[in-house]
Coordinates of C-alpha atoms in Angstrom, one line a residue:
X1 CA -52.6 -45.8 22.7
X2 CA -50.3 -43.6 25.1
X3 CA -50.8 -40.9 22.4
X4 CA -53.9 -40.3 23.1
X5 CA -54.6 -37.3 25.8
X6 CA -50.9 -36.1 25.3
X7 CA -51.9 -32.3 25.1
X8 CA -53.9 -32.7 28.3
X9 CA -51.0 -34.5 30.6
X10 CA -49.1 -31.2 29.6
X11 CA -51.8 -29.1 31.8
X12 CA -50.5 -27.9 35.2
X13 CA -54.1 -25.9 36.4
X14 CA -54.8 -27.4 39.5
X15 CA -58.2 -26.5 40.7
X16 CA -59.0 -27.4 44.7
X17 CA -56.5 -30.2 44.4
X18 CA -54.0 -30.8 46.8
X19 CA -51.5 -28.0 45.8
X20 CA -54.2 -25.4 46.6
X21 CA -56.0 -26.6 49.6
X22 CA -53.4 -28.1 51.8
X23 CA -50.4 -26.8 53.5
X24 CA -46.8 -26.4 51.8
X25 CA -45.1 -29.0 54.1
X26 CA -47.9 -31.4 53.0
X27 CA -47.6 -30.9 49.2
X28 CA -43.7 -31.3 49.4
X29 CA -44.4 -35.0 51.4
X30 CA -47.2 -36.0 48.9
X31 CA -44.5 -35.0 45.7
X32 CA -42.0 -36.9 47.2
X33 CA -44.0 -39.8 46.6
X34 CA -44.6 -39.6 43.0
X35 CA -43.3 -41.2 40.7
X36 CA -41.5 -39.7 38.0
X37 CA -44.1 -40.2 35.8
X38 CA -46.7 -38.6 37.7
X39 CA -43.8 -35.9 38.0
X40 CA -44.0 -35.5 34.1
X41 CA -47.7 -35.3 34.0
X42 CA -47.8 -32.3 36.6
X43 CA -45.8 -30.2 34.3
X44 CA -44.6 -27.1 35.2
X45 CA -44.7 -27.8 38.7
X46 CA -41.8 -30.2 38.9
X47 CA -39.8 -28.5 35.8
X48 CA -39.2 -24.9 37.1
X49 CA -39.1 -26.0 40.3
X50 CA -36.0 -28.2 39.9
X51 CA -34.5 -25.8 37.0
X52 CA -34.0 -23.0 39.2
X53 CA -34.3 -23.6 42.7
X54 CA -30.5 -22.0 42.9
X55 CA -32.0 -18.8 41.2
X56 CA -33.5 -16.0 43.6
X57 CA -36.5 -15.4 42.1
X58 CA -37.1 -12.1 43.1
X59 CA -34.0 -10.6 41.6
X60 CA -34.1 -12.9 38.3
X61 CA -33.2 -10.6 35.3
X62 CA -32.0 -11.1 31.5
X63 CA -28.8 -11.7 32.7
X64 CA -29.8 -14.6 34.4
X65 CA -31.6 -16.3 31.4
X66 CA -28.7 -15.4 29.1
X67 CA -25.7 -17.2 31.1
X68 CA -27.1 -19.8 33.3
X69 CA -24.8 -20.8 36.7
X70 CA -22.8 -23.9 36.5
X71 CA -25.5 -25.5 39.0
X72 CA -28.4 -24.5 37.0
X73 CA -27.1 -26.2 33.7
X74 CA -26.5 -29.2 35.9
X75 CA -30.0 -29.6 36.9
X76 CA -30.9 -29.2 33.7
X77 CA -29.1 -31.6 31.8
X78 CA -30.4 -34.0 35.3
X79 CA -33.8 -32.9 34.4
X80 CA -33.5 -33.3 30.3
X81 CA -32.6 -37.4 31.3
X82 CA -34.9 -37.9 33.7
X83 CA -38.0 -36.3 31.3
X84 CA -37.1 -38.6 28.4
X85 CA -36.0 -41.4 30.1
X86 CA -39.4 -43.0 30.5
X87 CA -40.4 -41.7 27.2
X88 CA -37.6 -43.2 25.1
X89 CA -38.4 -46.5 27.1
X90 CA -42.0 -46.7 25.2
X91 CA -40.9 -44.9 22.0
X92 CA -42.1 -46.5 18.8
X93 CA -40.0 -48.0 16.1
X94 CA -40.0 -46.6 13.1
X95 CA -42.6 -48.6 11.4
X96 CA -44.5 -47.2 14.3
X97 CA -43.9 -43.8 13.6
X98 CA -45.0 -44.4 10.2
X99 CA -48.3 -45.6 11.5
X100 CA -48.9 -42.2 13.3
X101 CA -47.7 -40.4 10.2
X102 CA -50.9 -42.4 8.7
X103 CA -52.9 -41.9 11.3
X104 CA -51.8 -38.4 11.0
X105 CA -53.1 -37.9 7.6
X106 CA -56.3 -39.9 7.3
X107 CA -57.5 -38.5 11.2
X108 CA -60.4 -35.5 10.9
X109 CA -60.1 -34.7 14.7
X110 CA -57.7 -31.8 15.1
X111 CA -57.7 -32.7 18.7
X112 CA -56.6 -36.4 17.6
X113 CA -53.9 -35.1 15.4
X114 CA -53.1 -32.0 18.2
X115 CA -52.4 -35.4 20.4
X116 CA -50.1 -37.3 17.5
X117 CA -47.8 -34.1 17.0
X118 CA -47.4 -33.9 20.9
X119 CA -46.2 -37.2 20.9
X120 CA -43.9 -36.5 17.7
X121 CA -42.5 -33.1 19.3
X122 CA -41.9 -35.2 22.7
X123 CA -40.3 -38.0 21.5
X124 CA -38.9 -36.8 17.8
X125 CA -38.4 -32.8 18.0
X126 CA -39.7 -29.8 15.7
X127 CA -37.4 -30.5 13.6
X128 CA -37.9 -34.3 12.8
X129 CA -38.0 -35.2 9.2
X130 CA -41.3 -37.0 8.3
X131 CA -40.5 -38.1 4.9
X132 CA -42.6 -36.1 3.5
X133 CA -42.0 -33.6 0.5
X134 CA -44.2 -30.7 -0.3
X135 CA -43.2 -28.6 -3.1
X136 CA -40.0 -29.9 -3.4
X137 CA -39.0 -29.2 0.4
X138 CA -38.4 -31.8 3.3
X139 CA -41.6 -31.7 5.6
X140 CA -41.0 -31.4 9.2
X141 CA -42.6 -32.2 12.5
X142 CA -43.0 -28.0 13.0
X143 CA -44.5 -27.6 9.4
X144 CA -46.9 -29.9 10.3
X145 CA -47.7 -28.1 13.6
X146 CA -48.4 -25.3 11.7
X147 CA -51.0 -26.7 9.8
X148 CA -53.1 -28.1 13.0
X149 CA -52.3 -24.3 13.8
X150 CA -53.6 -22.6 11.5
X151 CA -56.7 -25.2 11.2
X152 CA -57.8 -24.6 14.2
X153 CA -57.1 -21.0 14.2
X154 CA -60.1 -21.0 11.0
X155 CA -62.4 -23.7 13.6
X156 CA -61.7 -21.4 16.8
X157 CA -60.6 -24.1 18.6
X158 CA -59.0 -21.8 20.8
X159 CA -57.0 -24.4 23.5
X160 CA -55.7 -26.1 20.3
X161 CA -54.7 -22.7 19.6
X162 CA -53.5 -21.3 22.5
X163 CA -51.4 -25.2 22.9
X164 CA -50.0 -25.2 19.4
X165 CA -48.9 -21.1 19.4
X166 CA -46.8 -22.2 22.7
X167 CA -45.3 -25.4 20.9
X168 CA -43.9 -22.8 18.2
X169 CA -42.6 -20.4 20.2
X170 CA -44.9 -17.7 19.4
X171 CA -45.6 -14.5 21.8
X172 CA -48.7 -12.2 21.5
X173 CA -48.3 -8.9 20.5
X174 CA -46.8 -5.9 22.3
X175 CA -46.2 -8.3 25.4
X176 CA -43.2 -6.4 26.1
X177 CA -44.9 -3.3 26.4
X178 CA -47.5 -4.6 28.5
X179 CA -45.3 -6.2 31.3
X180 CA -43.5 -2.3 31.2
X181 CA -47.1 -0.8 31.4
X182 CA -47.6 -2.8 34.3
X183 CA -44.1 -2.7 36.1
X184 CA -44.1 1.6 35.5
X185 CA -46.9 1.7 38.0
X186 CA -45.4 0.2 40.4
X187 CA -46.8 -3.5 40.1
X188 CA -45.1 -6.6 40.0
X189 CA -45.7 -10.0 38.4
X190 CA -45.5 -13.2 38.8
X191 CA -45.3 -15.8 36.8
X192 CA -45.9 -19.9 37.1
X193 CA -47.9 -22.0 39.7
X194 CA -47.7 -21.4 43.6
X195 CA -46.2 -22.4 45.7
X196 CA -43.1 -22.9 44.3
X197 CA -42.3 -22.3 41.3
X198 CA -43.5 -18.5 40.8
X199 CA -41.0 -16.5 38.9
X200 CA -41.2 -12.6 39.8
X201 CA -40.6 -10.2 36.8
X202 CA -39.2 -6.6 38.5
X203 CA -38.1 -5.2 35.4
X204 CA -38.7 -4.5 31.9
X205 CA -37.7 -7.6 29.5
X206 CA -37.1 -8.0 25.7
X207 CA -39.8 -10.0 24.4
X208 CA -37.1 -13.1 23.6
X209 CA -36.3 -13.0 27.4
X210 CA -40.4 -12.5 28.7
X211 CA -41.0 -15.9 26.8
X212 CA -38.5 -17.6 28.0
X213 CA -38.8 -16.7 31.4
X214 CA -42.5 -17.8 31.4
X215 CA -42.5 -20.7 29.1
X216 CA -39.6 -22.4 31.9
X217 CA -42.5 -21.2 34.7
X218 CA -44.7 -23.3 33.4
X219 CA -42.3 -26.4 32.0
X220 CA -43.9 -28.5 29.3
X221 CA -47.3 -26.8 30.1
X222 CA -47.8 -24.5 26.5
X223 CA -51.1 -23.8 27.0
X224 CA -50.9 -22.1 30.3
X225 CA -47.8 -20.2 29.0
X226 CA -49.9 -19.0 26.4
X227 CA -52.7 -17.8 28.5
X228 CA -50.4 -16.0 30.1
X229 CA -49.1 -14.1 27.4
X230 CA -52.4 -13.5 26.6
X231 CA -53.5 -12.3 30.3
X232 CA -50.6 -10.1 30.6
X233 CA -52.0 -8.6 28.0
X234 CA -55.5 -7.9 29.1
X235 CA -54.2 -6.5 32.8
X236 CA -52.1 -3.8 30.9
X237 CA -55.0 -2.8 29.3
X238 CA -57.2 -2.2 32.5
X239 CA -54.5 -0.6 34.4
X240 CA -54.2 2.1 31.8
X241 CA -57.9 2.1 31.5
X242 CA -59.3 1.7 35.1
X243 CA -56.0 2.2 37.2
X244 CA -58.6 2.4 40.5
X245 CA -59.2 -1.5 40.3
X246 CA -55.2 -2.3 40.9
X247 CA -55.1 0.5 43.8
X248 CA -55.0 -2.7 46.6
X249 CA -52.8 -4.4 44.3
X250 CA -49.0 -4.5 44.2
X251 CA -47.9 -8.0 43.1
X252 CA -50.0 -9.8 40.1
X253 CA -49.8 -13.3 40.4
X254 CA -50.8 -14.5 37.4
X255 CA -50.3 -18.4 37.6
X256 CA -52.8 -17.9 41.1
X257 CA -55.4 -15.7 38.9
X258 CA -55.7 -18.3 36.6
X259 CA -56.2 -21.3 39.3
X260 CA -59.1 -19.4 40.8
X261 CA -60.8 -18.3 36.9
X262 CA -60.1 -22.4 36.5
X263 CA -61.8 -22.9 40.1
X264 CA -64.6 -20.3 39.3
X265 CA -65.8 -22.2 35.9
X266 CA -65.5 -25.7 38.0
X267 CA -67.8 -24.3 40.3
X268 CA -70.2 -22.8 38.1
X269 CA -70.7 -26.1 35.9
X270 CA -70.3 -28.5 38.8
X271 CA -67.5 -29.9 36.9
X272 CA -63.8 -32.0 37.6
X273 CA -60.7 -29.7 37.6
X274 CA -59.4 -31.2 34.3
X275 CA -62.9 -30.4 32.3
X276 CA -62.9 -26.8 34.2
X277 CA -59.3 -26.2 33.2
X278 CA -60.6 -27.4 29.4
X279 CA -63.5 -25.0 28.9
X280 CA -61.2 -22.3 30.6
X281 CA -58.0 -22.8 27.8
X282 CA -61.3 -23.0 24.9
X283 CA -62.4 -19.5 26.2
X284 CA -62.6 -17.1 23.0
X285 CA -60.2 -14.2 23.0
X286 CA -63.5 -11.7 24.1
X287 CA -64.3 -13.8 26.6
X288 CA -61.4 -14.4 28.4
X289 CA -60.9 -10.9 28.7
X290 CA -64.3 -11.0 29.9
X291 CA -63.9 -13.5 32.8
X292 CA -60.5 -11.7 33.3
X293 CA -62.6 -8.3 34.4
X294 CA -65.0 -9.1 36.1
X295 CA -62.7 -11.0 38.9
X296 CA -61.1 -8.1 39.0
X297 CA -63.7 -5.9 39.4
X298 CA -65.2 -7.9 41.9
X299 CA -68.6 -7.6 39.9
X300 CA -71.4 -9.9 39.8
X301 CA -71.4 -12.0 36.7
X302 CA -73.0 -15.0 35.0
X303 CA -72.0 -17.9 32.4
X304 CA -74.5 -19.2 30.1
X305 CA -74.2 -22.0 27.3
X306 CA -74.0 -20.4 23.8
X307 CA -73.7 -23.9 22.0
X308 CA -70.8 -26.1 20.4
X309 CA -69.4 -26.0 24.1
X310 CA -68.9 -22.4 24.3
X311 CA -69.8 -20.1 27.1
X312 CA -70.5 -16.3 27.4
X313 CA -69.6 -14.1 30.5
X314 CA -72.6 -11.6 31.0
X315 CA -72.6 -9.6 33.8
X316 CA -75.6 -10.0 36.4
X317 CA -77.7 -7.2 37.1
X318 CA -78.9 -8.3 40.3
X319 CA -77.9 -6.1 43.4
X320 CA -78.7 -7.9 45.7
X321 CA -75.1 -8.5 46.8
X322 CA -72.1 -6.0 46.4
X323 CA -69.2 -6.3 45.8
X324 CA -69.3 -10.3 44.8
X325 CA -67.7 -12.6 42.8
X326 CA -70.9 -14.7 41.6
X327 CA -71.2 -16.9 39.2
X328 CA -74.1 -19.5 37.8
X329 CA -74.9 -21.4 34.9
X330 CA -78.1 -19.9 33.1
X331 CA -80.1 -22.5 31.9
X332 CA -83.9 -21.2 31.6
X333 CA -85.0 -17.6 32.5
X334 CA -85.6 -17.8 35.7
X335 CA -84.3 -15.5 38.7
X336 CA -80.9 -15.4 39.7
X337 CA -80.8 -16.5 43.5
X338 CA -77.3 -15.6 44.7
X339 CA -75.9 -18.4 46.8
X340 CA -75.0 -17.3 49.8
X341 CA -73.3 -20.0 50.9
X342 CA -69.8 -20.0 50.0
X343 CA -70.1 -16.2 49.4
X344 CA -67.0 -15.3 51.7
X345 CA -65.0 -18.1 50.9
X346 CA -65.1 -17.4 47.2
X347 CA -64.6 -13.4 47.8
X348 CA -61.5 -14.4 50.2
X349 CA -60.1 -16.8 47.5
X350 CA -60.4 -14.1 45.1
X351 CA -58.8 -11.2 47.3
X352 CA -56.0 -13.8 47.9
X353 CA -55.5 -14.4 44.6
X354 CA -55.4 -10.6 43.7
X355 CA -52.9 -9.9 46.8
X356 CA -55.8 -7.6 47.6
X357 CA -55.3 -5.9 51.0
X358 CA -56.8 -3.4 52.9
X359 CA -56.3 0.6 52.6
X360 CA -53.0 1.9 53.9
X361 CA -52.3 -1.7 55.1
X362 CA -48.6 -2.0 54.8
X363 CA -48.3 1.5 56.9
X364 CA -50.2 0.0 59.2
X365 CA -48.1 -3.6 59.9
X366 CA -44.9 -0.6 59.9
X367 CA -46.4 0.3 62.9
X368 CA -47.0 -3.2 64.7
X369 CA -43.0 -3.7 64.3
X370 CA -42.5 -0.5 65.8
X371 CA -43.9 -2.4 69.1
X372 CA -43.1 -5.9 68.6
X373 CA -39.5 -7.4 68.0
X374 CA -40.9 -9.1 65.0
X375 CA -43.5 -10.5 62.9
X376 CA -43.3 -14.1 61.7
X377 CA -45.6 -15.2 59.0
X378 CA -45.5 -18.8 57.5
X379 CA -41.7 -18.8 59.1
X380 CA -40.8 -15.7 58.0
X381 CA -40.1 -13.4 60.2
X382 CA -40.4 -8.8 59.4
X383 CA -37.6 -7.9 62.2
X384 CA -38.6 -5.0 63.9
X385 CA -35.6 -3.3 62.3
X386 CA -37.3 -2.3 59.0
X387 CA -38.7 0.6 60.8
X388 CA -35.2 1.7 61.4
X389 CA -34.2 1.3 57.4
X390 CA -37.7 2.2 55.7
X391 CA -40.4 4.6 56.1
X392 CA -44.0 3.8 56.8
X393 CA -44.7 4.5 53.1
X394 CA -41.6 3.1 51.3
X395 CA -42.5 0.6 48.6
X396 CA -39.1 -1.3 49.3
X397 CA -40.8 -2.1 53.3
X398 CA -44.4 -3.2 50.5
X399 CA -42.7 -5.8 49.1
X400 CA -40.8 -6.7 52.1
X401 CA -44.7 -7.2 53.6
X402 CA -46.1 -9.0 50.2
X403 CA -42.6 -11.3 49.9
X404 CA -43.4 -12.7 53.2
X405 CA -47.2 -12.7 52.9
X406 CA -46.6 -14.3 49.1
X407 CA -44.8 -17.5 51.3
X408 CA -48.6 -19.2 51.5
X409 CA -49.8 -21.3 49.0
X410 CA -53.6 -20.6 49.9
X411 CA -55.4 -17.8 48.9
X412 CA -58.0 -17.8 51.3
X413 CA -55.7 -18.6 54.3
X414 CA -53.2 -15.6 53.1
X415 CA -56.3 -13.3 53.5
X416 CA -57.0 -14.6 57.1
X417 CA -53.3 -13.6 57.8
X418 CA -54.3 -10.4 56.5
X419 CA -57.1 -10.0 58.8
X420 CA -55.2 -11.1 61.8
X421 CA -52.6 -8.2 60.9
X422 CA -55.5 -5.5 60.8
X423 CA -56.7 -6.6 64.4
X424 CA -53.3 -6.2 65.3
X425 CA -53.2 -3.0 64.0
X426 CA -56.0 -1.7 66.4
X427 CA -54.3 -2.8 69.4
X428 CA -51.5 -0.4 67.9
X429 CA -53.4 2.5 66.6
X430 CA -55.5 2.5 70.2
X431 CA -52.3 2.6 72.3
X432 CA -53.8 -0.4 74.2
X433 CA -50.2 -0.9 75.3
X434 CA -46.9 0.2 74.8
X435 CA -45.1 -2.9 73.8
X436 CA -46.8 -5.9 72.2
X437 CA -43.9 -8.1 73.3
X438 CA -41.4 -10.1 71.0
X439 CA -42.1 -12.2 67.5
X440 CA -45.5 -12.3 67.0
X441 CA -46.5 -15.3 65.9
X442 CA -49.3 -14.2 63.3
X443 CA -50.4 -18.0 62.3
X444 CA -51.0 -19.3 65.5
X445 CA -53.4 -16.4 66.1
X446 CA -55.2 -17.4 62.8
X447 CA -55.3 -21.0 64.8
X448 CA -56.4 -19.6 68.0
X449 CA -59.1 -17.7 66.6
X450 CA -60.5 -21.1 64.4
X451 CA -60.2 -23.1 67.8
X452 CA -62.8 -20.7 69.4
X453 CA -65.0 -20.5 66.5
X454 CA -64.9 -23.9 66.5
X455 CA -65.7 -24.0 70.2
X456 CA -68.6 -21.8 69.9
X457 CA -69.9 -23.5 66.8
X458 CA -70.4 -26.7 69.2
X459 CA -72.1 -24.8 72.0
X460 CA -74.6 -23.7 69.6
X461 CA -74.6 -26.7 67.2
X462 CA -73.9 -24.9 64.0
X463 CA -73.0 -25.9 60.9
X464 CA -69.2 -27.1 61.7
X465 CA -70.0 -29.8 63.7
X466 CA -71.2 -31.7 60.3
X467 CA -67.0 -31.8 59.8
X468 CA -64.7 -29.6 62.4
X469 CA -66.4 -28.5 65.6
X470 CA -65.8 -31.7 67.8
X471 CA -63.3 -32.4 70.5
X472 CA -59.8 -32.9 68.6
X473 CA -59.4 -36.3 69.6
X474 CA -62.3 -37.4 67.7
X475 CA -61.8 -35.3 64.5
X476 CA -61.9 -36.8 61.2
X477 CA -59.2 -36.4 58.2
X478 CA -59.1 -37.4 54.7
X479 CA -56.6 -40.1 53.2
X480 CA -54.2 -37.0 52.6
X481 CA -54.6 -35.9 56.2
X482 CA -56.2 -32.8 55.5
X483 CA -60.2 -31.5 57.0
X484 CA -62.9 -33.0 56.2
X485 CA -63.9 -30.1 54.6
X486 CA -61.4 -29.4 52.7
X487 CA -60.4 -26.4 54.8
X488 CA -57.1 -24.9 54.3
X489 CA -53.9 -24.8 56.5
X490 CA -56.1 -27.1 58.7
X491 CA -58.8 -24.5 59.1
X492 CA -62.3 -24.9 58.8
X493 CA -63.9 -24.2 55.8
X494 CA -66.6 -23.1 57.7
X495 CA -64.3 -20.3 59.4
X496 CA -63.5 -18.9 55.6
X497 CA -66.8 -18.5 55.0
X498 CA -67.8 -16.6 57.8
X499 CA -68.0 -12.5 57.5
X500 CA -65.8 -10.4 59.0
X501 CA -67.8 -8.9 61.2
X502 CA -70.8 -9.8 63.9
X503 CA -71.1 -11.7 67.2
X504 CA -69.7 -14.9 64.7
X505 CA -67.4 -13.1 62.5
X506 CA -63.7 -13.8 61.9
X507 CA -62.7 -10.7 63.0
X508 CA -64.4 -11.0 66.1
X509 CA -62.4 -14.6 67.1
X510 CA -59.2 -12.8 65.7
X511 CA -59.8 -9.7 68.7
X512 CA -60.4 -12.8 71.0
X513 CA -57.2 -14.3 70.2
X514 CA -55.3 -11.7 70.5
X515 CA -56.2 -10.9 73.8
X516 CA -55.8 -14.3 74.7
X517 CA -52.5 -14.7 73.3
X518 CA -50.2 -11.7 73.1
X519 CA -48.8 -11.4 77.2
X520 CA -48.5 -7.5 77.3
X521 CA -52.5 -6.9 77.1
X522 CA -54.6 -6.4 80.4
X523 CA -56.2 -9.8 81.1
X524 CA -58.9 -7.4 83.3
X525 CA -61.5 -5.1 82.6
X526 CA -62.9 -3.8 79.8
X527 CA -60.7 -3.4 76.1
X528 CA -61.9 -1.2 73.3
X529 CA -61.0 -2.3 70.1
X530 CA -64.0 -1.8 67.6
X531 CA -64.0 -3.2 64.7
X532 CA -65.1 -1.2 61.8

């Protein structure tokens, strides 16, 4: 029946699908495409982006919420058609209905019955009468919800729970106080999946105007709104415990943090994004706040099987790596062997995530402008006169940087942009030359840099030639057009998992690019520009 699964087509988490891996030009050709059911099944990732597209994201306060534009009701009411249409063309009859009610009532799966009063609140409303009496008062479709809730509320079935709280419009406690806790210290949030449909909260909200704002992030997608409330919730509490874990930090991008704890779980039990996004939405309370920490922390940690399909984060001892996101699946007691492979990809991915940059980095890019005539990043450009309107230090010139920086989709490619601004930063800091030129072109240094890796990689017959490292004429894509690899922004995966530093590091290829590329450095002799 089309009932069943209707609380999963709701889910928006995408884990290493399409959305996350390839580049934004690409996702907006492949969406296109769709049809408008597939549109409905994606979530919140057609609904806020069609909803408020008029709205500037950045400056989106209570105001907003409370007297919608003339164009932003109009897409609505466009949207509100075009959600049900398909819907009301496969509704049942009433008989029908009556069936489900049955169903309903003689069904011991609370996931079955979570999937019947979906379909009711879809097609019917909350507020549907289902014929029912109970004490003397007309039953609805919501009292009925309630029930499941509270049901599984005694089972712990926490997705049911986490789904059917967002269905009633219910909010965590003190989330208020929590976004303010967060926003005092000088950090902003985002809400809602990249790329773009992320809604940035600047300042403090009533509660009534926090739900709002993220339950339209995330569309018909109550689950993830909930887990949002509840993650919200968790960072407040380590920033006023350990404030030295946000010190990298200034924008929280929640919808992104949750992708990668989606992507780390999928990893860990060599599972499909839809089962990894399942066991991370049945996560108990503990150890979500668990999972939450120990991404943040960057610590080593492990997930083992605790039975009925629940899983425990414990933290792993070993020391052999530092600083490490690493996860496996402990299944007997022998020796955790850290995986190298993948080990900077996944830290990258993480640090993108986070918006984790470097120390003093946005002082630093303040003083490549002050030699350049601009820095353009995913076609955005920083205009060289910044430095004339903000100080080095100025948190307005921050989130000038992290707006622009906050333009790319994929975590791991942000953090290569990153990199490629701290190389630039020696040429500045060294006084190599005087003027670096006009716009700097910051992603086609990133590309530069993956060509001679690339290059090298087939003089020495390394690992990339297995997908990337082969003259382009004879490279390989996928049926989306995208690596072979699964690299992203068309860059080898095999580049994002390189370190930083050494003869092969990404660094290293960076420094060569830039000497290649920018005109106003010396093309003879020798250059010092040691990384450290």
């Amino acid at each position: 029946m089309s009932v069943k699964g209707a609380v999963k087509k709701t889910r928006s988490i995408n884990v290493d699908c399409d959305i996350f891996m390839q580049p934004v030009t690409m996702w907006a050709e492949t969406l296109g495409m769709e049809s408008n059911a597939s549109l409905e099944r994606r979530g919140s990732l057609y609904f806020s982006s069609t909803v408020l597209d008029t709205v500037d994201h950045a400056s989106l306060t209570k105001d907003h919420l409370r007297t919608p534009s003339p164009e932003q009701k109009q897409y609505a009411e466009k949207l509100k058609r075009e959600r049900h249409r398909s819907q009301n063309e496969t509704q049942y009859a009433d008989t029908e209905v009556d069936e489900l009610f049955a169903m309903l009532r003689e069904s011991e799966s609370l996931d079955e019955q979570g999937d019947i009063l979906q379909y009711l609140v879809d097609t019917k409303g909350l507020d549907y009468n289902t014929g029912m009496l109970e004490y003397g008062k007309v039953v609805t479709v919501k009292d009925l919800l309630k029930g499941l809730y509270e049901k599984a509320c005694q089972q712990k079935l926490w997705g049911l729970v986490r789904h059917t709280a967002g269905m009633l419009g219910k909010r965590v406690e003190d989330l208020a106080k929590s976004v303010t806790d967060l926003l005092v210290r000088q950090k902003q949030i985002t809400v809602g999946m990249p790329p773009n449909n992320e809604h940035t909260i600047t300042a403090p909200l009533p509660e009534s105007d926090l739900r709002l704002l993220i339950h339209e992030a995330y569309g018909e997608d109550d689950s993830t709104a909930m887990l949002t409330h509840e993650l919200l919730v968790y960072l407040a509490m380590f920033i006023r415990t350990e404030p030295q874990l946000f010190l990298e930090m200034l924008r929280l991008r929640v919808g992104l943090i949750i992708q990668v704890m989606a992507t780390e779980l999928s990893r860990t039990l060599i599972c499909d994004g839809d089962e990894a996004s399942e066991h991370l939405l049945n996560l108990s309370p503990f150890e979500m706040k668990h999972l939450l920490y120990h991404i943040i922390s960057g610590k080593e940690f492990a997930v083992s099987s605790v039975g009925r399909g629940n899983f425990s984060i414990v933290s792993n001892k070993s020391s052999r790596i530092s600083k490490k996101s690493h996860i496996s699946l402990v299944d007997s007691d022998d020796s955790l062997e850290p995986d190298r492979q993948g080990q900077w990809l996944r830290r990258r991915r993480l640090d993108g995530a986070l918006n984790r940059v470097p120390r003093d980095f946005y002082p630093r890019v303040w003083s490549i402008l002050e030699r350049c005539q601009g820095i353009d990043i995913a076609g955005k450009v920083l205009p060289q006169t910044l430095t004339q309107e903000m100080t080095p230090g100025e948190l307005k010139f921050a989130l000038a940087v992290e707006t622009v920086l906050n333009t790319i989709p994929q975590p791991e490619y942000r953090q290569l942009i990153v990199e490629a601004l701290m190389v630039l930063t020696l040429v500045s800091e060294y006084n190599v030359v005087p003027s670096l030129g006009g716009v700097i072109q910051v992603e086609y240094l990133v590309h530069s840099a993956n060509e001679l890796f690339l290059d090298d990689q087939m003089k020495c017959d390394g690992d990339a030639t297995l997908c990337c490292a082969k003259p382009k004429e004879l490279r390989e894509t996928d049926r989306a057009g995208g690596l072979l690899c699964g690299g992203a922004a068309y860059i080898c995966q095999h580049f994002y998992d390189s370190a930083p530093s050494g003869a092969y590091g990404t660094m290293t290829y960076m420094t060569r690019a830039v000497a290649v590329t920018l005109n106003g450095l010396p093309k003879h002799g020798d250059l010092d520009c040691t990384i450290s």
